[in-house]
Amino acid sequence: MSDDILLSVEDLQVHFKTDGGIVRAVDGVSFQLRRGETLGIVGESGSGKSVTCNAIMRLIPTPPGRIAGGRVMFEGRDLLKVSQKQLLALRGNEISMIFQDPMSSLNPFLKVSRQLTEVLELHQKMSGTRARKVALDMLEMVGIPDPSRRFDQYPHQFSGGMRQRVMIAMALLCKPKLLIADEPTTALDVTIQAQILELIRDLKEKVGTSVILVTHDLGVVAGMAREILVMYAGKVAEYAAARPLFKTPAHPYTDGLLKSVPRVDETEHTRLQSIRGLPPIVTKLPPGCPFRPRCDYATDVCGETYPERRGFGAAHYAHCHNPLQREGDQPPAAAHAAEEAVE
């Protein structure tokens, strides 16, 4: 693995045993994340985004779930094979995660100060006095007003946006090499969403952390991620650099997601489109391509076999029998330009 690659996920598979059968929540997902870069993982609810991230952290509840296969290589170490002791040393120290719901991610019985200083005392072996100073500085960095006064308050005394800032502060205290942000703007109003995303971008540049940003909204990752992974029914639908994906999507599902997002550059009033139907029941996936029942471009072959991976230029591929562009059409220059697209 190249020294430039921080994280490499290879053929990751996560299964859950349910009364209705085996749920293949993640089914053969692969991607790489370079140092200092941001990868966006997008898709509808139930597409396997959060399960993928939890599997990277080995947070899959067992039972009923289990990681059925694959590798998660982090700086030459397979996180699926390291000991529990090694894993505990990595979590919160080299790899941190911002969970979806800030309302339930903080312990309501402990003051914010204790929840922050505990991270530093455990992973950095700091004294209580030193940990308190570092945690206070981090609260100020993430934009908590009057941090010295708020430091010893309980979570219920913070608003939703402020609790999310506390969670971000906790995740960044040890200056991790990898930050996984699992829908960090869920349940927050639009203004606070923009502030949280700007905060993650600024802190990423200051600390040099690589970021995996999980969301169901392509608009959220438009200005954040250099590369984007689109998931559907536990599988990779499309993977591309940001500019090719937004300009010339290859998979009809990606195209549908893009058309459902309002655009500020539209000169005419146009009605937003929606993807017809509903995501499939993962215990009863149709044969062939799981997106076939909702796809306007489906043909007979789509119901027979799962589509092979097709390439559309450098680092751009999709799994589709009837892609929206011809295989190999995208010139390498377009993908190269995408490397400079995200600012």
XYZ file of C-alpha atoms in Angstrom:
343
model
C 0.000 0.000 0.000
C 1.312 3.447 -0.942
C 2.538 5.698 1.886
C 0.057 8.293 0.583
C -2.879 5.988 1.407
C -4.011 6.269 5.025
C -6.976 3.879 4.874
C -7.777 1.094 2.430
C -11.061 -0.812 2.678
C -11.158 -3.988 0.586
C -14.288 -6.064 -0.125
C -15.873 -5.249 3.253
C -18.895 -7.374 4.130
C -21.170 -6.967 7.157
C -24.113 -9.287 7.805
C -26.929 -9.168 10.365
C -28.972 -12.195 11.360
C -32.671 -11.315 11.638
C -35.976 -13.182 11.838
C -36.521 -12.305 8.185
C -33.188 -13.731 7.075
C -29.608 -12.575 6.647
C -29.236 -8.844 5.965
C -26.159 -8.060 3.879
C -25.926 -4.476 5.117
C -22.501 -3.987 3.520
C -21.744 -6.199 0.547
C -18.297 -5.932 -1.018
C -17.477 -2.259 -0.405
C -13.967 -1.083 -1.359
C -12.332 2.349 -1.324
C -9.154 4.195 -0.374
C -8.552 7.428 1.526
C -5.410 9.499 1.039
C -3.726 11.428 3.834
C -5.176 14.888 4.396
C -8.111 14.280 2.021
C -11.882 14.073 2.501
C -14.008 11.220 1.153
C -17.773 11.667 0.978
C -20.022 8.604 1.363
C -23.581 9.327 0.196
C -26.799 7.404 -0.286
C -30.339 7.100 1.027
C -31.132 5.837 4.502
C -30.445 2.109 4.694
C -27.793 2.101 1.973
C -25.084 0.902 4.398
C -23.148 4.137 4.992
C -23.161 4.112 8.785
C -22.639 0.347 9.004
C -19.527 0.743 6.829
C -18.114 3.329 9.238
C -19.016 1.302 12.309
C -17.286 -1.707 10.753
C -14.113 0.345 10.237
C -14.190 1.142 13.965
C -15.263 -2.443 14.786
C -18.394 -1.195 16.504
C -20.773 -3.714 14.921
C -22.940 -5.252 17.693
C -22.273 -8.989 17.823
C -24.760 -10.620 17.809
C -26.806 -10.004 15.692
C -24.172 -8.520 13.368
C -20.788 -9.746 12.242
C -18.079 -8.614 9.867
C -18.257 -11.458 7.364
C -15.233 -10.611 5.247
C -12.826 -8.078 3.836
C -9.888 -6.047 5.094
C -9.598 -2.565 6.641
C -5.958 -1.521 6.326
C -4.942 1.509 8.412
C -1.261 2.391 8.059
C -0.380 -1.206 7.318
C -2.517 -2.699 10.100
C -5.692 -4.673 9.438
C -8.168 -3.201 11.925
C -10.304 -6.326 11.652
C -7.460 -8.470 13.023
C -5.755 -6.307 15.662
C -6.323 -7.221 19.308
C -8.976 -5.508 21.405
C -6.246 -3.782 23.402
C -4.662 -2.363 20.235
C -8.081 -1.315 18.979
C -8.877 0.568 22.186
C -5.573 2.413 21.857
C -6.473 3.432 18.292
C -10.054 4.549 18.914
C -10.249 8.165 19.999
C -6.495 8.552 19.583
C -5.605 7.859 15.934
C -9.162 7.313 14.681
C -12.120 9.327 15.984
C -15.797 9.329 15.103
C -18.548 11.934 15.312
C -21.821 10.057 15.706
C -25.154 11.023 14.170
C -27.055 12.168 17.238
C -25.336 14.675 19.551
C -28.345 14.504 21.882
C -27.602 10.907 22.881
C -23.833 10.695 22.279
C -22.895 12.596 25.445
C -23.368 11.088 28.911
C -26.149 13.137 30.565
C -24.834 12.339 34.062
C -21.302 13.692 33.531
C -20.201 17.270 33.112
C -18.809 18.189 29.698
C -15.451 18.886 31.337
C -15.118 15.310 32.593
C -16.118 13.795 29.267
C -13.432 15.829 27.499
C -10.585 15.479 29.983
C -11.109 11.716 30.269
C -10.104 11.330 26.603
C -6.795 13.120 27.179
C -6.031 11.360 30.444
C -6.696 7.949 28.875
C -4.985 8.327 25.491
C -2.389 11.058 26.065
C -1.622 10.246 29.730
C -2.062 13.918 30.674
C -2.474 15.157 34.216
C -5.883 16.502 35.187
C -4.670 20.106 35.160
C -3.030 19.829 31.746
C -6.003 17.956 30.274
C -8.355 20.652 31.517
C -6.361 23.408 29.810
C -6.113 21.524 26.492
C -9.847 20.694 26.550
C -10.735 24.336 27.263
C -8.603 25.479 24.337
C -10.335 22.976 22.070
C -13.788 24.159 23.166
C -12.751 27.671 22.239
C -11.423 26.443 18.872
C -14.748 24.818 17.966
C -16.637 28.010 18.743
C -18.238 27.389 22.141
C -19.015 30.859 23.553
C -17.514 31.616 26.969
C -15.917 28.143 27.237
C -14.549 28.657 30.758
C -18.104 29.130 32.053
C -19.684 26.365 29.943
C -16.901 23.869 30.660
C -18.390 22.491 33.884
C -21.973 22.404 32.697
C -24.005 19.291 31.858
C -24.998 18.326 28.279
C -28.655 19.276 28.807
C -27.531 22.885 29.302
C -26.242 23.014 25.705
C -28.254 23.413 22.514
C -28.133 20.747 19.784
C -25.593 22.714 17.753
C -23.401 23.314 20.812
C -23.526 19.613 21.740
C -22.370 18.735 18.239
C -19.466 21.173 18.661
C -18.590 19.435 21.936
C -18.620 16.088 20.106
C -16.304 17.504 17.433
C -14.001 18.869 20.128
C -13.906 15.460 21.800
C -13.137 13.742 18.480
C -10.253 16.129 17.706
C -8.641 16.360 21.147
C -5.947 13.809 20.324
C -5.433 15.178 16.787
C -6.444 11.908 15.099
C -5.139 10.882 11.700
C -8.668 9.855 10.636
C -11.973 11.515 11.522
C -15.224 9.740 10.617
C -18.154 12.176 10.608
C -21.356 10.129 10.432
C -24.044 12.593 9.321
C -22.756 15.316 11.676
C -25.458 17.779 10.600
C -28.462 15.492 11.183
C -31.234 17.104 13.292
C -29.601 20.556 13.073
C -31.136 23.552 11.344
C -29.679 24.816 8.067
C -27.666 27.666 9.598
C -26.039 25.406 12.181
C -25.396 22.770 9.491
C -23.341 25.269 7.500
C -21.402 26.295 10.614
C -20.604 22.665 11.536
C -19.385 21.842 8.012
C -17.239 24.978 7.918
C -15.839 24.039 11.314
C -14.883 20.529 10.145
C -13.216 21.988 7.039
C -11.215 24.544 9.045
C -10.124 22.073 11.700
C -9.150 19.530 9.033
C -6.782 22.088 7.504
C -5.338 23.108 10.877
C -4.849 19.580 12.235
C -4.178 17.775 8.906
C -6.739 15.062 9.601
C -8.192 12.849 6.859
C -12.005 12.834 6.915
C -14.762 10.415 5.923
C -17.966 12.474 5.669
C -21.169 10.414 5.634
C -24.413 12.004 4.461
C -27.562 11.357 2.438
C -27.273 14.792 0.806
C -24.944 15.309 -2.160
C -25.211 19.053 -1.583
C -23.416 18.649 1.752
C -20.331 17.015 0.216
C -20.203 19.275 -2.862
C -17.710 21.660 -1.298
C -16.187 19.284 1.235
C -15.048 16.062 -0.446
C -12.437 15.522 -3.148
C -13.792 12.037 -3.923
C -17.306 10.641 -3.464
C -18.566 7.096 -2.929
C -22.251 6.522 -3.742
C -23.829 3.520 -1.994
C -27.076 1.683 -2.676
C -28.393 -1.450 -0.928
C -25.051 -2.094 0.749
C -23.051 -1.917 -2.479
C -20.957 0.691 -4.288
C -23.056 2.225 -7.067
C -20.470 4.790 -8.205
C -17.097 6.177 -7.174
C -15.516 9.316 -8.627
C -13.714 12.557 -7.981
C -16.131 15.358 -7.150
C -16.160 17.259 -10.448
C -16.717 14.259 -12.786
C -19.418 12.918 -10.475
C -21.358 16.189 -10.401
C -20.780 17.021 -14.061
C -21.168 13.625 -15.722
C -22.598 10.989 -13.357
C -22.523 7.485 -14.804
C -25.054 5.680 -12.598
C -28.792 6.514 -12.877
C -29.034 6.449 -9.077
C -26.347 9.136 -8.735
C -28.133 11.166 -11.408
C -31.389 10.851 -9.469
C -29.756 12.030 -6.253
C -28.280 15.047 -8.041
C -31.601 16.008 -9.628
C -33.321 15.937 -6.239
C -31.024 18.658 -4.825
C -31.937 22.360 -5.347
C -29.340 24.279 -7.379
C -28.479 27.921 -6.756
C -27.185 28.378 -10.311
C -30.491 27.533 -12.014
C -31.776 30.490 -14.052
C -35.273 29.062 -14.482
C -37.782 27.748 -11.980
C -37.787 23.994 -12.427
C -39.546 21.314 -10.432
C -37.251 19.077 -8.397
C -37.252 15.461 -9.496
C -37.507 12.515 -7.159
C -36.425 8.904 -7.462
C -39.587 6.848 -7.810
C -40.303 3.996 -5.463
C -38.580 3.143 -2.212
C -35.229 1.611 -1.256
C -35.416 -2.196 -1.362
C -35.985 -4.474 1.604
C -32.473 -5.834 2.068
C -33.680 -9.309 3.015
C -35.642 -9.496 -0.250
C -33.355 -7.908 -2.828
C -34.449 -8.432 -6.436
C -32.184 -10.533 -8.673
C -29.623 -8.641 -10.699
C -29.196 -4.930 -9.991
C -30.928 -3.846 -6.753
C -31.779 -0.444 -8.290
C -33.621 -2.019 -11.252
C -37.225 -1.560 -9.926
C -36.642 2.215 -9.597
C -34.491 2.777 -12.692
C -35.780 4.473 -15.859
C -33.013 2.854 -17.920
C -33.478 -0.767 -16.827
C -33.487 -3.550 -19.425
C -33.898 -7.314 -19.222
C -30.238 -7.921 -18.381
C -30.583 -5.715 -15.280
C -32.847 -8.340 -13.719
C -30.527 -11.214 -14.508
C -27.014 -10.412 -13.253
C -25.399 -7.866 -10.999
C -23.491 -5.367 -13.204
C -19.729 -5.578 -13.407
C -17.575 -2.572 -12.583
C -17.131 -0.174 -15.524
C -14.505 2.565 -15.737
C -15.120 6.093 -17.041
C -11.704 7.643 -16.693
C -9.144 7.886 -13.912
C -10.611 6.854 -10.530
C -14.206 6.949 -11.847
C -16.248 3.773 -12.023
C -19.815 2.541 -11.612
C -21.703 -0.745 -11.424
C -24.381 -0.389 -14.109
C -25.493 -2.302 -17.222
C -26.811 0.883 -18.862
C -24.626 3.762 -17.658
C -25.384 7.348 -18.622
C -22.051 7.647 -20.437
C -20.017 5.251 -22.495
C -17.261 3.289 -20.824
C -13.909 5.074 -21.078
C -15.503 8.242 -22.516
C -14.273 10.581 -19.811
C -10.802 11.890 -20.689
C -8.124 11.609 -17.997
C -7.832 15.423 -18.072
C -11.330 15.720 -16.585
C -10.394 13.573 -13.614
C -7.153 15.540 -13.242
C -9.127 18.777 -13.163
C -11.301 17.345 -10.420
C -8.220 17.090 -8.213
C -8.174 20.898 -8.214
C -11.963 21.320 -8.031
C -12.661 21.158 -4.303
C -11.747 24.369 -2.542
